Amino acid sequence: MTSHPTMNLLEETSRPKRNVAPCVMVIFGATGDLTGRKLLPALYNLARDGQLPGHFVCVGFARREKSHETFRQEMHTAINKFSRNRPIDEELWNTFSNQIFYHQSEFHEDEGYEELAKVLHDLDTKFNTKGNRVFYLSTQPSFFPLIVEKLNKHKLIYDVDQVQDKWSRVIIEKPFGHDLSSALELQKDLTKHLNENQIYRIDHYLGKETVQNLLVFRFSNSIFESMWNNHHIDHVQITVSEEIGVGTRGRFWEEAGMLRDIVQNHMMQLLCLVAMEPPTSFKAEAIRDEKVKVMESIRPLPLHNLDDVAIRGQYGPGFIEGQEVRGYRQEDNVDPHSKVETFAALKLTIDNWRWAGVPFYLRAGKRLPKRATEISIIFKDAPGYLFNSNTQKNEPNILVIRIQPDEGISLKMNCKIPGLSNLIQPVKMDFLYGSYFGATPPEAYERLICDCMAGDNTLFAGIDEVLASWRLLTPLIQHWADESPGGFPNYPAGTWGPTAANALVAGEGRKWRLI
Amino acid sequence: MTEALDIQIPDIEKSLEKLCESPKDKKQIKACLFTLIIYAHEPRRIKYHQELIDNILDKFPCRIIFIQGENQPGKHLHVDVANVTSGREGTMVVCDQITIKSSQSELARVPYIVVPHIVPDLPVYLLWSQTPFKEHIIFPALQPYASRIIFDSECSEDLHQFSEEMLHNLNMLKMDVMDINWALVSNWRDMLGQLFDTPSRLSVLQKCKSLRITYNDAKTEMSYHPAIRAIYLQGWLASRLKWNYCNTEKIDGMTIISFTTKEHPSIVALCAQTDDKLPPGAIIAIELDTIDGYTFYISRKQSLSQVVVHISSHEQCELPYTLPLPDVHQGMTFIKEIFYQKLSDHYCDMLKIISKMDSTAL
């Protein structure tokens, strides 16, 4: 065995090893919902599975006055409530909690950052975290430029050209801007202080196991990839359906709406993963390049005819699982005359050789009958009417990729009913992820935080993708802002959205798949 | 596991289907990711392997074909089938287990029973619990079907001989091979790699003059070579640090292994200690002294997934800190190690060291 001089002689090169370096992770907005619900449970589970670096510290940064101990106690409660591994392992927690700290400051106060720099320096000495930093911005988007500017001013962000022995990375929660111009503005503000490869734009959908499996499914199974084109596929449907309403997020929702909150990021990412060409490698740049090509191949929405390709809706009062629920306009912190959409359906057309003529229908809604995220590939009908005396078509084959819940893949095909006749019955071949690999895969945030520590931004959204998505959707956002929707609310809670959404597909002899 | 049904050999598949049909009151899914064939010759290891099977099935559903070679005189061949279930959020996942018990005289028939019941198109793992390549009836017949062979060195009577056989045959076996005990020290290997992760730390390690590995000597009816993982770990470190083996002796119940390095001699002590909370053979602690006065003491925390590291020198004593130590004895980590990791040059280099050791002292 010969060792490369710089290689660690104890490391086996054949073992897939993630170089998760020692670091401090600072969470801005640490008293917010996300920290307790997702971030700390993710860190705890990483620690539990031995995936955190040996030398690791987490610092919560927020405006409220709080002691380290109070913050730890709150996080203990949150982990016990939201972690996929419950109850909490107290012995592990005793060690892990000693690596959690709290730092109080306003986001705009220089003193807070000065103090933070000292705290981090001390923690580096005590925990051997080697000066590496992950800054997780879990705040309102309006604070992103300010925080990054302050971090840079206080030398908490390293110049990648000058500093090679340690690193600093910034994770930015969605939304990245609220339209094209604001996204460009934000990018401009961030890149004054950060190199693009220091920015990690998180879209937690990309951290889901089943979303990652999409790439494996497509590019390691030649049987499907060879049919993955307009010769065989009639159309594609992507559905993100939630039965919950806006709940306590009324104020946020009034500013965001379905197009910004779900379609622009999660759904466009799913569309890209379904439609992209095989990347040349599984490196971040190669995958991002292919996704951008898809985005750029999507035909711009027709400005003169937007209502023919985009339907919006807002839920009124109705029933979910037999229980009466309020309409959107009756929710807390919502304008009683709100025009904000809680449902969006789009028809997109990709103008490239693979997808010419194959419409992609996207729909996302709140207060729909059930929670489900699915991608349905509807194949073309078999030619002729061999088995039905030329009177009726056979059911099309449908490949369904279920992202959540009951993650899995099913294929619908036609089968002869036993007997003397030629009666045909559609049947399903079903693969349930949970049955084969257990029901508690790592949470998306675990994977994404770990990837950031390892410097792997494959599962984070690149700026080109984000801008391309905004470029496509901004005219529609503008149109919907300018034009009164009329007729809102236009679907009762507990139904599959406005009837106009059915017309969007029915006009072409298709229908939404019942989920 | 459902109650095993004694059946006639031609009825294996029919009986498995019948078992899966009942009971009707629970939602059941039959799932299989691979076929796992286990050959256990030692009666003492049968219970151990049944625990291993349960551990695997809990995470990865598969079809188990468990061959138990029996030493009693006479001719007998006995087959039973059972369903093994594991519960996942209201759904029971059902797996098949076929158990074949055979006297020595009937072993030649066993491969003919096994082969028709291998699940087609999926990987086949052969877990071999005997000195490798010493068996000439079942192994040659099943090896061509195996995607990977997993050896259990603990079943080998002589570790020295095991190492020599493995070294001799590894290059000839054009397939994936794994050694369970190598997999079971992967967490310590990774942790040490993480601890000595810089050139300066590595140069400290190079100056190691004594290494003391404490392992769990808890005796059970299932295990009988509890020192194997400690031997593997010291063999791996010795090979990585390019030490030359001198001799092995037993002193006061400890195994003392002497090495020389380029600059100085180095002594390894393997110390037995009983800890009922840990699996037999598990490494409990490592203590390492260097010629320039550094001491590294790494011990398990009671929670199996962490170690505490104490580093001191003549001049200073660092604050102790913890490092993760994934539990490789069970769960997904164990399965990933034995079914998906590959052996590397590190393993062969370790075997070379062990094959030089005096087997009588091991």
Coordinates of N, CA, C and O in Angstrom, one line a residue, chain A residues 143-272:
Chain A
F143 N -34.0 40.5 6.2 CA -32.7 40.6 7.0 C -31.5 40.0 6.3 O -30.4 40.2 6.7
F144 N -31.7 39.2 5.2 CA -30.6 38.5 4.6 C -29.4 39.4 4.3 O -28.3 39.2 4.7
P145 N -29.7 40.5 3.5 CA -28.6 41.4 3.1 C -27.9 42.0 4.3 O -26.6 42.1 4.3
L146 N -28.7 42.5 5.2 CA -28.1 43.1 6.4 C -27.2 42.2 7.2 O -26.1 42.5 7.5
I147 N -27.7 41.0 7.4 CA -26.9 40.0 8.2 C -25.6 39.7 7.5 O -24.5 39.7 8.1
V148 N -25.7 39.5 6.2 CA -24.5 39.1 5.5 C -23.5 40.3 5.5 O -22.3 40.1 5.6
E149 N -24.0 41.5 5.3 CA -23.1 42.7 5.3 C -22.4 42.8 6.7 O -21.2 43.0 6.7
K150 N -23.2 42.6 7.8 CA -22.6 42.7 9.1 C -21.5 41.6 9.3 O -20.5 41.8 9.9
L151 N -21.9 40.4 8.9 CA -20.9 39.3 9.0 C -19.6 39.6 8.3 O -18.5 39.3 8.9
N152 N -19.8 40.2 7.1 CA -18.6 40.5 6.4 C -17.8 41.6 7.1 O -16.5 41.5 7.2
K153 N -18.5 42.6 7.5 CA -17.9 43.8 8.2 C -17.0 43.3 9.4 O -16.0 43.9 9.6
H154 N -17.5 42.3 10.1 CA -16.8 41.9 11.3 C -16.0 40.7 11.0 O -15.6 39.9 11.9
K155 N -15.6 40.5 9.7 CA -14.7 39.5 9.3 C -15.1 38.0 9.7 O -14.2 37.2 10.0
L156 N -16.4 37.8 9.7 CA -16.8 36.5 10.0 C -17.0 35.7 8.7 O -17.2 34.5 8.8
I157 N -17.0 36.4 7.6 CA -17.0 35.7 6.3 C -15.6 35.8 5.8 O -15.0 36.9 5.8
Y158 N -15.1 34.7 5.3 CA -13.7 34.7 4.8 C -13.7 35.0 3.3 O -14.5 34.4 2.6
D159 N -12.7 35.7 2.9 CA -12.5 35.9 1.4 C -11.9 34.6 0.9 O -10.8 34.2 1.3
V160 N -12.6 34.0 0.0 CA -12.1 32.6 -0.5 C -10.8 32.7 -1.2 O -10.0 31.7 -1.3
D161 N -10.4 33.9 -1.7 CA -9.2 34.1 -2.4 C -8.0 34.2 -1.4 O -6.8 34.0 -1.8
Q162 N -8.3 34.7 -0.2 CA -7.2 35.0 0.7 C -7.1 33.9 1.8 O -6.0 33.6 2.3
V163 N -8.2 33.3 2.1 CA -8.2 32.3 3.3 C -8.5 30.9 2.7 O -9.5 30.7 2.2
Q164 N -7.5 30.1 2.9 CA -7.7 28.7 2.4 C -7.8 27.6 3.5 O -8.3 26.5 3.2
D165 N -7.3 28.0 4.7 CA -7.3 26.9 5.7 C -8.6 26.9 6.5 O -8.7 26.0 7.5
K166 N -9.5 27.7 6.3 CA -10.8 27.6 6.9 C -11.9 28.2 6.0 O -11.5 28.8 5.0
W167 N -13.1 27.9 6.3 CA -14.2 28.3 5.4 C -15.4 28.9 6.1 O -15.6 28.6 7.3
S168 N -16.2 29.7 5.4 CA -17.4 30.2 5.9 C -18.5 30.0 4.8 O -18.2 30.3 3.6
R169 N -19.7 29.5 5.2 CA -20.7 29.3 4.2 C -22.0 29.8 4.8 O -22.2 29.8 6.0
V170 N -22.9 30.3 3.9 CA -24.2 30.9 4.4 C -25.3 30.1 3.8 O -25.4 30.0 2.5
I171 N -26.2 29.6 4.6 CA -27.4 28.9 4.1 C -28.6 29.9 4.2 O -28.8 30.5 5.2
I172 N -29.2 30.0 3.1 CA -30.3 31.0 3.0 C -31.6 30.2 2.8 O -31.8 29.4 1.8
E173 N -32.6 30.5 3.7 CA -33.9 29.9 3.5 C -34.7 30.5 2.4 O -34.4 31.7 2.0
K174 N -35.6 29.8 1.8 CA -36.5 30.4 0.8 C -37.5 31.3 1.5 O -37.7 31.2 2.7
P175 N -38.1 32.3 0.9 CA -37.9 32.5 -0.6 C -36.7 33.4 -0.9 O -36.4 34.3 -0.1
F176 N -36.1 33.1 -2.0 CA -35.0 34.0 -2.5 C -35.6 35.0 -3.4 O -35.7 34.9 -4.6
G177 N -36.0 36.1 -2.8 CA -36.6 37.2 -3.5 C -38.1 36.9 -3.6 O -38.6 35.8 -3.2
H178 N -38.9 37.9 -4.1 CA -40.3 37.7 -4.2 C -40.7 37.9 -5.7 O -41.9 37.7 -6.1
D179 N -39.8 38.2 -6.5 CA -40.0 38.2 -8.0 C -38.6 38.4 -8.6 O -37.6 38.3 -7.9
L180 N -38.6 38.5 -9.9 CA -37.3 38.5 -10.6 C -36.4 39.7 -10.1 O -35.2 39.5 -9.8
S181 N -36.9 40.9 -10.1 CA -36.1 42.0 -9.8 C -35.6 41.9 -8.3 O -34.4 42.2 -8.0
S182 N -36.4 41.5 -7.4 CA -36.0 41.4 -6.0 C -34.9 40.3 -5.8 O -34.0 40.4 -5.0
A183 N -35.1 39.2 -6.6 CA -34.1 38.1 -6.5 C -32.7 38.6 -7.0 O -31.7 38.3 -6.5
L184 N -32.8 39.4 -8.1 CA -31.6 39.9 -8.7 C -30.9 40.9 -7.7 O -29.7 40.9 -7.5
E185 N -31.8 41.7 -7.1 CA -31.3 42.7 -6.1 C -30.6 41.9 -4.9 O -29.5 42.3 -4.4
L186 N -31.3 40.9 -4.4 CA -30.8 40.1 -3.3 C -29.4 39.5 -3.6 O -28.5 39.5 -2.9
Q187 N -29.4 38.9 -4.8 CA -28.1 38.3 -5.3 C -27.0 39.3 -5.3 O -25.9 39.0 -4.9
K188 N -27.4 40.5 -5.8 CA -26.4 41.6 -5.9 C -25.9 41.9 -4.5 O -24.6 42.0 -4.3
D189 N -26.8 42.0 -3.6 CA -26.4 42.4 -2.2 C -25.5 41.3 -1.6 O -24.5 41.6 -0.9
L190 N -25.9 40.1 -1.8 CA -25.1 39.0 -1.2 C -23.7 38.8 -1.8 O -22.8 38.6 -1.1
T191 N -23.7 39.0 -3.1 CA -22.4 38.7 -3.8 C -21.4 39.9 -3.6 O -20.3 39.8 -4.0
K192 N -21.9 41.0 -2.9 CA -20.9 42.0 -2.5 C -20.0 41.5 -1.5 O -18.8 41.9 -1.3
H193 N -20.5 40.5 -0.7 CA -19.7 40.0 0.4 C -19.4 38.5 0.4 O -18.6 38.0 1.1
L194 N -20.1 37.8 -0.5 CA -19.9 36.4 -0.6 C -19.6 35.9 -2.0 O -20.2 36.5 -3.0
N195 N -18.8 34.9 -2.1 CA -18.6 34.3 -3.4 C -19.8 33.4 -3.6 O -20.4 32.8 -2.7
E196 N -20.2 33.1 -4.9 CA -21.3 32.3 -5.1 C -21.2 30.9 -4.5 O -22.2 30.4 -4.0
N197 N -20.0 30.4 -4.5 CA -19.9 29.0 -3.9 C -20.0 29.0 -2.3 O -19.9 28.0 -1.7
Q198 N -20.1 30.2 -1.8 CA -20.3 30.2 -0.3 C -21.8 30.3 0.0 O -22.2 30.3 1.2
I199 N -22.7 30.5 -1.0 CA -24.1 30.7 -0.8 C -24.8 29.3 -1.0 O -24.7 28.7 -2.1
Y200 N -25.6 28.9 0.0 CA -26.3 27.6 -0.1 C -27.8 28.0 0.0 O -28.3 28.2 1.1
R201 N -28.5 28.0 -1.1 CA -30.0 28.3 -1.1 C -30.7 27.0 -0.9 O -30.8 26.2 -1.7
I202 N -31.3 27.0 0.3 CA -31.9 25.7 0.7 C -33.3 25.6 0.1 O -34.1 26.6 0.1
D203 N -33.6 24.4 -0.5 CA -35.0 24.1 -0.8 C -35.2 22.7 -0.3 O -34.6 21.7 -0.9
H204 N -35.9 22.6 0.8 CA -35.8 21.3 1.6 C -36.4 20.1 0.7 O -36.1 19.0 1.0
Y205 N -37.1 20.4 -0.3 CA -37.6 19.3 -1.1 C -36.5 18.5 -1.7 O -36.6 17.3 -1.9
L206 N -35.4 19.3 -2.1 CA -34.3 18.6 -2.7 C -33.5 17.7 -1.7 O -32.8 16.8 -2.1
G207 N -33.8 17.8 -0.4 CA -33.1 17.0 0.5 C -34.0 15.7 0.8 O -33.5 14.8 1.5
K208 N -35.1 15.6 0.3 CA -36.0 14.5 0.5 C -35.4 13.2 -0.2 O -35.0 13.4 -1.4
E209 N -35.4 12.1 0.5 CA -34.9 10.9 -0.1 C -35.5 10.6 -1.5 O -34.9 10.2 -2.4
T210 N -36.9 10.7 -1.5 CA -37.5 10.3 -2.7 C -37.3 11.3 -3.9 O -37.3 10.9 -5.1
V211 N -37.0 12.5 -3.6 CA -36.6 13.4 -4.7 C -35.2 13.1 -5.2 O -35.0 13.0 -6.4
Q212 N -34.3 12.7 -4.3 CA -33.0 12.3 -4.7 C -33.1 11.0 -5.5 O -32.4 10.8 -6.5
N213 N -34.0 10.2 -5.1 CA -34.2 8.9 -5.8 C -34.7 9.1 -7.2 O -34.5 8.2 -8.1
L214 N -35.3 10.2 -7.5 CA -35.8 10.5 -8.8 C -34.6 10.4 -9.8 O -34.8 9.9 -10.9
L215 N -33.5 11.0 -9.4 CA -32.3 10.9 -10.3 C -31.8 9.5 -10.5 O -31.5 9.1 -11.6
V216 N -31.8 8.8 -9.4 CA -31.4 7.4 -9.5 C -32.4 6.6 -10.3 O -32.0 5.8 -11.2
F217 N -33.6 6.8 -10.1 CA -34.7 6.1 -10.8 C -34.5 6.3 -12.3 O -34.6 5.4 -13.1
R218 N -34.4 7.6 -12.7 CA -34.3 8.0 -14.1 C -33.0 7.5 -14.8 O -33.1 7.0 -15.9
F219 N -31.9 7.7 -14.1 CA -30.7 7.5 -14.8 C -29.9 6.2 -14.5 O -28.9 6.0 -15.0
S220 N -30.6 5.3 -13.7 CA -29.9 4.0 -13.5 C -30.9 2.9 -14.0 O -30.6 1.7 -13.8
N221 N -32.0 3.3 -14.6 CA -32.9 2.3 -15.1 C -33.2 2.6 -16.6 O -34.0 3.5 -16.9
S222 N -32.5 1.9 -17.4 CA -32.6 2.2 -18.8 C -34.0 2.0 -19.4 O -34.4 2.7 -20.3
I223 N -34.7 1.1 -18.8 CA -36.1 0.8 -19.3 C -36.9 2.1 -19.3 O -37.7 2.3 -20.2
F224 N -36.8 2.9 -18.2 CA -37.7 4.1 -18.2 C -37.1 5.2 -19.0 O -37.8 5.9 -19.7
E225 N -35.8 5.4 -18.9 CA -35.1 6.5 -19.6 C -35.4 6.4 -21.1 O -35.5 7.4 -21.7
S226 N -35.4 5.2 -21.6 CA -35.6 5.1 -23.1 C -37.0 5.5 -23.5 O -37.3 5.7 -24.6
M227 N -37.9 5.5 -22.5 CA -39.3 5.9 -22.9 C -39.6 7.3 -22.4 O -40.7 7.8 -22.5
W228 N -38.6 8.0 -21.9 CA -38.8 9.3 -21.2 C -38.8 10.4 -22.2 O -37.9 11.3 -22.2
N229 N -39.7 10.4 -23.1 CA -39.7 11.5 -24.1 C -41.1 11.6 -24.8 O -42.0 10.8 -24.4
N230 N -41.2 12.5 -25.7 CA -42.5 12.7 -26.4 C -43.0 11.6 -27.3 O -44.1 11.7 -27.8
H231 N -42.1 10.6 -27.6 CA -42.6 9.5 -28.3 C -43.6 8.6 -27.5 O -44.5 8.0 -28.0
H232 N -43.3 8.6 -26.2 CA -44.1 7.7 -25.4 C -44.9 8.4 -24.3 O -45.9 7.7 -23.8
I233 N -44.6 9.6 -24.0 CA -45.3 10.2 -22.9 C -46.3 11.2 -23.4 O -46.0 12.0 -24.3
D234 N -47.5 11.1 -22.9 CA -48.6 12.0 -23.3 C -48.5 13.4 -22.6 O -48.5 14.4 -23.2
H235 N -48.4 13.3 -21.3 CA -48.3 14.5 -20.5 C -47.8 14.1 -19.1 O -47.8 12.9 -18.7
V236 N -47.4 15.2 -18.3 CA -46.9 15.0 -17.0 C -47.7 15.8 -16.0 O -48.1 17.0 -16.4
Q237 N -48.1 15.3 -14.9 CA -48.8 16.0 -13.9 C -47.9 16.1 -12.6 O -47.4 15.0 -12.2
I238 N -47.8 17.2 -12.0 CA -47.1 17.3 -10.7 C -48.1 18.0 -9.8 O -48.6 19.1 -10.1
T239 N -48.3 17.3 -8.7 CA -49.3 17.8 -7.7 C -48.7 18.0 -6.3 O -48.0 17.1 -5.9
V240 N -48.8 19.1 -5.7 CA -48.5 19.3 -4.3 C -49.8 19.7 -3.6 O -50.2 20.9 -3.8
S241 N -50.3 18.8 -2.9 CA -51.6 19.1 -2.3 C -51.5 19.0 -0.8 O -50.8 18.1 -0.2
E242 N -52.1 20.0 -0.1 CA -52.1 20.0 1.4 C -53.5 20.1 1.9 O -54.3 20.8 1.3
E243 N -53.8 19.3 2.9 CA -55.2 19.5 3.4 C -55.3 20.6 4.5 O -56.3 21.1 4.8
I244 N -54.1 21.0 5.0 CA -54.1 22.1 6.0 C -54.3 23.4 5.3 O -54.0 23.6 4.1
G245 N -54.8 24.4 6.1 CA -54.9 25.7 5.6 C -53.7 26.5 5.9 O -52.6 25.9 6.2
V246 N -53.8 27.8 6.0 CA -52.6 28.6 6.2 C -52.3 28.7 7.7 O -51.2 29.1 8.1
G247 N -53.2 28.3 8.6 CA -53.0 28.2 10.0 C -52.5 29.5 10.6 O -53.2 30.6 10.4
T248 N -51.4 29.5 11.3 CA -50.9 30.7 11.9 C -50.0 31.6 11.0 O -49.5 32.6 11.3
R249 N -49.9 31.1 9.7 CA -49.0 31.8 8.8 C -49.8 32.8 7.9 O -49.4 33.1 6.8
G250 N -50.9 33.3 8.4 CA -51.8 34.2 7.6 C -51.0 35.4 7.0 O -51.1 35.7 5.9
R251 N -50.2 36.0 7.9 CA -49.5 37.2 7.6 C -48.5 36.9 6.4 O -48.4 37.7 5.5
F252 N -47.8 35.9 6.6 CA -46.8 35.5 5.6 C -47.5 35.2 4.3 O -47.1 35.6 3.2
W253 N -48.6 34.4 4.4 CA -49.3 34.0 3.2 C -49.8 35.1 2.4 O -49.8 35.1 1.2
E254 N -50.3 36.2 3.1 CA -50.8 37.3 2.4 C -49.7 38.0 1.5 O -50.1 38.6 0.5
E255 N -48.5 37.8 1.9 CA -47.4 38.4 1.1 C -46.9 37.4 0.0 O -46.3 37.8 -1.0
A256 N -47.1 36.1 0.3 CA -46.4 35.1 -0.5 C -47.4 34.6 -1.6 O -47.3 34.9 -2.8
G257 N -48.4 33.8 -1.1 CA -49.3 33.1 -2.1 C -48.7 31.8 -2.6 O -47.5 31.6 -2.4
M258 N -49.5 31.0 -3.2 CA -49.1 29.7 -3.6 C -48.0 29.7 -4.7 O -47.0 28.9 -4.6
L259 N -48.1 30.6 -5.6 CA -47.1 30.7 -6.7 C -45.7 30.9 -6.1 O -44.7 30.2 -6.5
R260 N -45.6 31.8 -5.2 CA -44.2 32.1 -4.6 C -43.8 31.0 -3.6 O -42.6 30.7 -3.6
D261 N -44.7 30.5 -2.8 CA -44.3 29.7 -1.7 C -44.0 28.2 -2.2 O -43.1 27.6 -1.6
I262 N -44.7 27.8 -3.1 CA -44.5 26.3 -3.5 C -44.1 26.2 -5.0 O -43.2 25.4 -5.3
V263 N -44.8 26.9 -5.9 CA -44.6 26.6 -7.3 C -43.2 27.1 -7.8 O -42.4 26.3 -8.4
Q264 N -42.8 28.3 -7.4 CA -41.6 28.9 -7.9 C -40.3 28.1 -7.5 O -39.4 28.0 -8.2
N265 N -40.4 27.4 -6.4 CA -39.2 26.7 -5.9 C -39.4 25.2 -5.9 O -38.9 24.5 -6.8
H266 N -40.2 24.6 -5.0 CA -40.4 23.2 -4.9 C -40.8 22.5 -6.3 O -40.2 21.6 -6.8
M267 N -41.9 23.1 -6.8 CA -42.5 22.5 -8.0 C -41.6 22.6 -9.2 O -41.5 21.7 -10.0
M268 N -41.0 23.8 -9.3 CA -40.1 23.9 -10.5 C -38.9 23.0 -10.4 O -38.3 22.5 -11.4
Q269 N -38.4 22.8 -9.1 CA -37.3 21.8 -9.0 C -37.7 20.4 -9.4 O -37.0 19.7 -10.0
L270 N -38.9 20.0 -8.9 CA -39.4 18.7 -9.3 C -39.6 18.6 -10.8 O -39.2 17.6 -11.4
L271 N -40.1 19.6 -11.4 CA -40.2 19.6 -12.9 C -38.9 19.4 -13.6 O -38.7 18.6 -14.5
C272 N -37.9 20.2 -13.1 CA -36.5 20.1 -13.7 C -36.0 18.6 -13.5 O -35.4 18.1 -14.5

